[in-house]
PDB file of C-alpha atoms in Angstrom:
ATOM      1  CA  UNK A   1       2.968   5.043  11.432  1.00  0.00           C
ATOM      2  CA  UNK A   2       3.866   1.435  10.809  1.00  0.00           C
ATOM      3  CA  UNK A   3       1.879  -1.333  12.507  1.00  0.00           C
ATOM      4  CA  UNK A   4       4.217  -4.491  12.850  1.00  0.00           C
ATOM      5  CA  UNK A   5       2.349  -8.154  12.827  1.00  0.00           C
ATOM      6  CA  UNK A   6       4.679 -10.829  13.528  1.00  0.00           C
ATOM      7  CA  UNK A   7       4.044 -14.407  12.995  1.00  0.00           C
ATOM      8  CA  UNK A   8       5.964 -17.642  12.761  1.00  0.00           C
ATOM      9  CA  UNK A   9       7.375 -17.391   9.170  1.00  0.00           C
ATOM     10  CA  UNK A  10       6.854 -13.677   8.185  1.00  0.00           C
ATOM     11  CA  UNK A  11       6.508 -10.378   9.655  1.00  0.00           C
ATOM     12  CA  UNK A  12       3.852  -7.900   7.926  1.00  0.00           C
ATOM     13  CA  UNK A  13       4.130  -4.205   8.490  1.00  0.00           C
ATOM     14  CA  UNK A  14       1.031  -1.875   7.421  1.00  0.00           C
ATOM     15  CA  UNK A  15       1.372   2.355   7.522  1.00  0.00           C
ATOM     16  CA  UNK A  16      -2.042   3.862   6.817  1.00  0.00           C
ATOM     17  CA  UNK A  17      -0.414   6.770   5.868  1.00  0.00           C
ATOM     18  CA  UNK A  18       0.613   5.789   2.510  1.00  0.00           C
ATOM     19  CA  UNK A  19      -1.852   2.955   1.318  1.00  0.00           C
ATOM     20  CA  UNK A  20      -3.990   4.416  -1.483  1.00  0.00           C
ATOM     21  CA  UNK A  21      -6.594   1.355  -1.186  1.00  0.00           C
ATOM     22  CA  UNK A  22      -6.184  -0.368  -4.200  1.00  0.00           C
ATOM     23  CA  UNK A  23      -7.750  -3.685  -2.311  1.00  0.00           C
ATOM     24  CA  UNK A  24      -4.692  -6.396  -3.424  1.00  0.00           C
ATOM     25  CA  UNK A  25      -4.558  -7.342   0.278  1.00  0.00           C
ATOM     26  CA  UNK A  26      -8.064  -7.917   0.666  1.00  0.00           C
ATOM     27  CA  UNK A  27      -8.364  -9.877  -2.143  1.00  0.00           C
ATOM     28  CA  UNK A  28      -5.353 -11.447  -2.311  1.00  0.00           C
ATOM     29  CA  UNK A  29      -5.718 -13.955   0.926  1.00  0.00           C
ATOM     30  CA  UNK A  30      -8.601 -12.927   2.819  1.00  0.00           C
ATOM     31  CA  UNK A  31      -7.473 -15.676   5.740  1.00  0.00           C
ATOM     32  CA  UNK A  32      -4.731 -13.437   6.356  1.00  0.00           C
ATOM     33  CA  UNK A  33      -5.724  -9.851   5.449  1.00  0.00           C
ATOM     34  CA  UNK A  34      -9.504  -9.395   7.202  1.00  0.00           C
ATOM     35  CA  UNK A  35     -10.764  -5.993   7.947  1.00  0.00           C
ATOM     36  CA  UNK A  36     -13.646  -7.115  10.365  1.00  0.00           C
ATOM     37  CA  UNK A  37     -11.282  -8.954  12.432  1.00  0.00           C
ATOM     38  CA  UNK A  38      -8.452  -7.586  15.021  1.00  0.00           C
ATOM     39  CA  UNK A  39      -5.779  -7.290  14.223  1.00  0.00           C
ATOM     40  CA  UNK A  40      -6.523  -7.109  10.827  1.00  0.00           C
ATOM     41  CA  UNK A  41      -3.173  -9.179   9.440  1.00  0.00           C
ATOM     42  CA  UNK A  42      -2.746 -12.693  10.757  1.00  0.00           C
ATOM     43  CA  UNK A  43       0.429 -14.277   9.183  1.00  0.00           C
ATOM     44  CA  UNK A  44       0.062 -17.373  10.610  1.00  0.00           C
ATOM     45  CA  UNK A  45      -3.313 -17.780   8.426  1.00  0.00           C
ATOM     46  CA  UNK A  46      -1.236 -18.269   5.473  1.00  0.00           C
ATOM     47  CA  UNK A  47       2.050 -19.616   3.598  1.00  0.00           C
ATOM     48  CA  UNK A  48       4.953 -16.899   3.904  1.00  0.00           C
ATOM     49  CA  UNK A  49       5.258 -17.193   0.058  1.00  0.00           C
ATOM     50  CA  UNK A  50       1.513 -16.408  -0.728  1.00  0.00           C
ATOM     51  CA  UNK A  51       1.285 -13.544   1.917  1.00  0.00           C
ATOM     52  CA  UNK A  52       4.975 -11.915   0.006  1.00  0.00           C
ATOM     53  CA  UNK A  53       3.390 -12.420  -3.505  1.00  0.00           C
ATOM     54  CA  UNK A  54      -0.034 -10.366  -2.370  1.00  0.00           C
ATOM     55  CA  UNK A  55       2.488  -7.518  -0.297  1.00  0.00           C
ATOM     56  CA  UNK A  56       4.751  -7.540  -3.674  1.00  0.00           C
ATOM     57  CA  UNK A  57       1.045  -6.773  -5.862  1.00  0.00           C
ATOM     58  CA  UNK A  58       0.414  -3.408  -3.018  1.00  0.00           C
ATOM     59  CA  UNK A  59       1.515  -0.682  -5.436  1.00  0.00           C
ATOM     60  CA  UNK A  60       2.019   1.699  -2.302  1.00  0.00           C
ATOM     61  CA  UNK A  61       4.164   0.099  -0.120  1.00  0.00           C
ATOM     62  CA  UNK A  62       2.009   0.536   2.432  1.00  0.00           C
ATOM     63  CA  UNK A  63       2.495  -3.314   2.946  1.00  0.00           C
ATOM     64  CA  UNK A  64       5.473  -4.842   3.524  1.00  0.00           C
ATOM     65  CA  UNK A  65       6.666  -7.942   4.583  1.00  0.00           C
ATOM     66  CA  UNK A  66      10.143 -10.055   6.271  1.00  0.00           C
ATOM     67  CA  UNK A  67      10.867 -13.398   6.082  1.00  0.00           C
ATOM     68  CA  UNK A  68      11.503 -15.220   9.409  1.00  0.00           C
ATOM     69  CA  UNK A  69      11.809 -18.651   7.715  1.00  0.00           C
ATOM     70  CA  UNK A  70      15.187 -17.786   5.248  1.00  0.00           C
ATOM     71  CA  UNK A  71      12.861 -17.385   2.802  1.00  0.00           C
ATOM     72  CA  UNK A  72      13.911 -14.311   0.498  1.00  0.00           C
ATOM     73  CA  UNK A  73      13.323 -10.954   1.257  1.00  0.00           C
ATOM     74  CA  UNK A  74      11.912  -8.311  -1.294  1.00  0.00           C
ATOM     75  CA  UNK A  75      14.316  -7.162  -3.887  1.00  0.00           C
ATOM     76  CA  UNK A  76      14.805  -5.535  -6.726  1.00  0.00           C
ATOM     77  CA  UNK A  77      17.253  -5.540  -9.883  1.00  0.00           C
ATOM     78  CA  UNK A  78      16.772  -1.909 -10.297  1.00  0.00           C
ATOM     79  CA  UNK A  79      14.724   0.958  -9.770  1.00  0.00           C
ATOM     80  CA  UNK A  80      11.520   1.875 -12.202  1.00  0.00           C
ATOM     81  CA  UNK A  81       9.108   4.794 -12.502  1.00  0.00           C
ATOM     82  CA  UNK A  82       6.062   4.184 -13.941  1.00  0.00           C
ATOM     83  CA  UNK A  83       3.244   7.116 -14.554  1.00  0.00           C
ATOM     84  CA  UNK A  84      -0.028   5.838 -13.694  1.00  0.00           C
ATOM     85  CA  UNK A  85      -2.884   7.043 -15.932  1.00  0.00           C
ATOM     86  CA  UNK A  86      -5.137   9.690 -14.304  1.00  0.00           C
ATOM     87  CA  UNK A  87      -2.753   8.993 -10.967  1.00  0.00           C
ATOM     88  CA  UNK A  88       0.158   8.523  -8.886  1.00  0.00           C
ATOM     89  CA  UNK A  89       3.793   7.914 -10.288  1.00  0.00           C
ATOM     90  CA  UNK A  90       4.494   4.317  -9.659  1.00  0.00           C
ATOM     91  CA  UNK A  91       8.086   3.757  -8.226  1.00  0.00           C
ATOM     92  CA  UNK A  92       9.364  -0.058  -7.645  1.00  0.00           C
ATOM     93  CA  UNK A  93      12.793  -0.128  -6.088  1.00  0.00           C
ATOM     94  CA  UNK A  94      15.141   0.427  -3.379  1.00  0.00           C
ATOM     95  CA  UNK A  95      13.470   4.212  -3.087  1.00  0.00           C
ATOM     96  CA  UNK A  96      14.636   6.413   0.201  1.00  0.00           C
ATOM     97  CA  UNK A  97      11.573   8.812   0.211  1.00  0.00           C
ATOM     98  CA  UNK A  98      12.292  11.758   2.477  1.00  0.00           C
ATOM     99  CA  UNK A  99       9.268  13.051   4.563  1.00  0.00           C
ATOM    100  CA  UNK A 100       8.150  16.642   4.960  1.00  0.00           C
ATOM    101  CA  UNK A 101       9.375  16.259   8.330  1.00  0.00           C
ATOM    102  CA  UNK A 102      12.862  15.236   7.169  1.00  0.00           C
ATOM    103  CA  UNK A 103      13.205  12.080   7.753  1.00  0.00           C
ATOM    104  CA  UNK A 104      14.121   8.984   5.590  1.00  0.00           C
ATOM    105  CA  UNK A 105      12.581   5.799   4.970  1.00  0.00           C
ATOM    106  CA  UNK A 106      13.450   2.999   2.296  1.00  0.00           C
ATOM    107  CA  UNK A 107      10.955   1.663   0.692  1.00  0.00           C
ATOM    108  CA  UNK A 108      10.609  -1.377  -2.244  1.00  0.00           C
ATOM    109  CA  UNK A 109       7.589   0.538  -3.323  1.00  0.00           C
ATOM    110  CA  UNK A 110       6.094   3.811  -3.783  1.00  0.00           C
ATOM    111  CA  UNK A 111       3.016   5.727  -4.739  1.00  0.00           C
ATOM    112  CA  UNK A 112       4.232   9.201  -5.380  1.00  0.00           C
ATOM    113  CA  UNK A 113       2.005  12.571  -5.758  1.00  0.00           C
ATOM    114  CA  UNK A 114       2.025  13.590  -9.784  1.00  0.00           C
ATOM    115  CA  UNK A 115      -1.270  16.345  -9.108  1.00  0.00           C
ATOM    116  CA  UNK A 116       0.642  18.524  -6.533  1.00  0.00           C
ATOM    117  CA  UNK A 117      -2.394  18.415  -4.419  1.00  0.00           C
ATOM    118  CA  UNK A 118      -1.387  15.497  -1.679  1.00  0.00           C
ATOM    119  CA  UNK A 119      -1.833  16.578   1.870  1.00  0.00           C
ATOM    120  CA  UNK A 120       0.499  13.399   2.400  1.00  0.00           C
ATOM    121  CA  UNK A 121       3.728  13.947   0.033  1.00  0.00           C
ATOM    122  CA  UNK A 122       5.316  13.118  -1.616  1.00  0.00           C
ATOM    123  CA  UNK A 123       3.074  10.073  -1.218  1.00  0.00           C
ATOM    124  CA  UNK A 124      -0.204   9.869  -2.934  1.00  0.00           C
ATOM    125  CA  UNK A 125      -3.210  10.299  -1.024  1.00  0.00           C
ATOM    126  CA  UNK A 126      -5.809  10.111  -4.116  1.00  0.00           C
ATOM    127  CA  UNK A 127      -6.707  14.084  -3.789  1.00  0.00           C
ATOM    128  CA  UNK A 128      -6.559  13.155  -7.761  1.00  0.00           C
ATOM    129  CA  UNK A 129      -9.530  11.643  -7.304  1.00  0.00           C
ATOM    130  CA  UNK A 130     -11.304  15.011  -5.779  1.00  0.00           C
ATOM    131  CA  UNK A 131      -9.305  17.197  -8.699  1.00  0.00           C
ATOM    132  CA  UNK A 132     -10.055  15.305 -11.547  1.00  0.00           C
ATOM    133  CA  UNK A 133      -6.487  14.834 -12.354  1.00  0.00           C
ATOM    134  CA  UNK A 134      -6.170  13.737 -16.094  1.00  0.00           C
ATOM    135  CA  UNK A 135      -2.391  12.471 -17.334  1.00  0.00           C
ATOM    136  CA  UNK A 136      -1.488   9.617 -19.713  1.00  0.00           C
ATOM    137  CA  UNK A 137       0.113   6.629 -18.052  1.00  0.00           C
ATOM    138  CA  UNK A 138      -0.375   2.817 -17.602  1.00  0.00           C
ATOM    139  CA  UNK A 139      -4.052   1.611 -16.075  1.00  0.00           C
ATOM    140  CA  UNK A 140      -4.228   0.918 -12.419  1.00  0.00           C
ATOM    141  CA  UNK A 141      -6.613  -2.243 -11.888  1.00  0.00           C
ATOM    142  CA  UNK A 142      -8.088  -0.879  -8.264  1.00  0.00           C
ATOM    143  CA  UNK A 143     -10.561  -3.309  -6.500  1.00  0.00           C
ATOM    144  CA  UNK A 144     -13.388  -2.199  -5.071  1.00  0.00           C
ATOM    145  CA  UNK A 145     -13.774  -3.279  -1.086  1.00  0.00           C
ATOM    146  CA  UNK A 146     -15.480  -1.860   2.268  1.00  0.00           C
ATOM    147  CA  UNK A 147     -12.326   0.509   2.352  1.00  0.00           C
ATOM    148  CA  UNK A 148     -13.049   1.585  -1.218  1.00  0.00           C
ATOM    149  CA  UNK A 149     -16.437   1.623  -2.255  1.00  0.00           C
ATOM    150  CA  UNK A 150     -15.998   3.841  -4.773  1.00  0.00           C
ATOM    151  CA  UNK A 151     -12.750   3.876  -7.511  1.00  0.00           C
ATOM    152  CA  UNK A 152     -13.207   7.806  -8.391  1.00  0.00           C
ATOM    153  CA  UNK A 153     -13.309   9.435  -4.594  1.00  0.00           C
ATOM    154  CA  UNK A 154     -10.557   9.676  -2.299  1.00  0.00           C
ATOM    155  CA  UNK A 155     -10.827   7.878   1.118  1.00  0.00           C
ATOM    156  CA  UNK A 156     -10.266   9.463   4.160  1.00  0.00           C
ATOM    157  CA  UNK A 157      -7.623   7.654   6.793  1.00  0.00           C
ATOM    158  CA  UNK A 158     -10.477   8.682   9.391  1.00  0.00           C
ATOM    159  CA  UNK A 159     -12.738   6.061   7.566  1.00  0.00           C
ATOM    160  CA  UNK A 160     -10.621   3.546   6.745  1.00  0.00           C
ATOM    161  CA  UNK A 161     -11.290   0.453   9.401  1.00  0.00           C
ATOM    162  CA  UNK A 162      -7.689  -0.427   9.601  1.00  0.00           C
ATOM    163  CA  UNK A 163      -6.799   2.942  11.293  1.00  0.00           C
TER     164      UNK A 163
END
């Protein structure tokens, strides 16, 4: 489900269900994106165009963000697929991902299940992580943080503070 945060110049939106904590938010402006603090995203902490470059580095799309100040929106020329190694396929776009229970969202970005083992698909929920999933594809940089502590186990969305 997709948590809305709305502040002067931007509006972030966060679903739990499809980040696969790869830590860009937290790292990315920690005035905005702080896990200790309720609620967690504060858009008025930061400069819209800072807070849409970190949201356009979450591979997931779990983050996403609308400008309120005519700034531009997210878009995209096209639509790519990229296989991440030992992971996910990687899916930057206009992408309308249709969930087991039918319906349709658009999303600019995507994490997609490539180890048939997601209890989340088609989105990636880092069961490759439990299966030792092994497939070529282009390295992932993931940073480590409270929600990840550890880059080769899956999180549970029970244990992630966000939830």
């Amino acid at each position: 489900m997709r948590k809305v945060y709305r502040g002067r110049d931007i509006e972030v939106s966060f679903d739990l269900d499809i980040c696969i904590h790869v830590g860009e938010c937290l790292r990315g402006e920690p005035a905005v994106f702080q896990l200790k603090r309720r609620p967690w995203v504060l858009p008025d902490a930061g400069r819209a165009d800072a807070i849409a470059e970190v949201i356009h580095r979450c591979p997931s799309g779990a983050l996403q963000y609308r400008r309120l100040d005519g700034g531009p929106d997210e878009t995209h020329a096209g639509t790519t697929a990229t296989p991440i190694k030992n992971g996910p396929l990687l899916v930057v776009g206009e992408i309308d991902v249709r969930h087991e229970d039918g319906t349709v969202e658009r999303l600019p970005r995507a994490t997609l299940c490539r180890c048939g083992e997601s209890r989340h698909k088609p989105f990636c929920d880092n069961e490759h992580l439990r299966i030792k999933f092994r497939a070529p594809g282009a390295q992932l940089k993931i940073h480590l943080t409270p929600v990840r502590p550890q880059e080769d186990e899956p999180i549970k969305k029970a244990d992630d503070p966000r939830g």
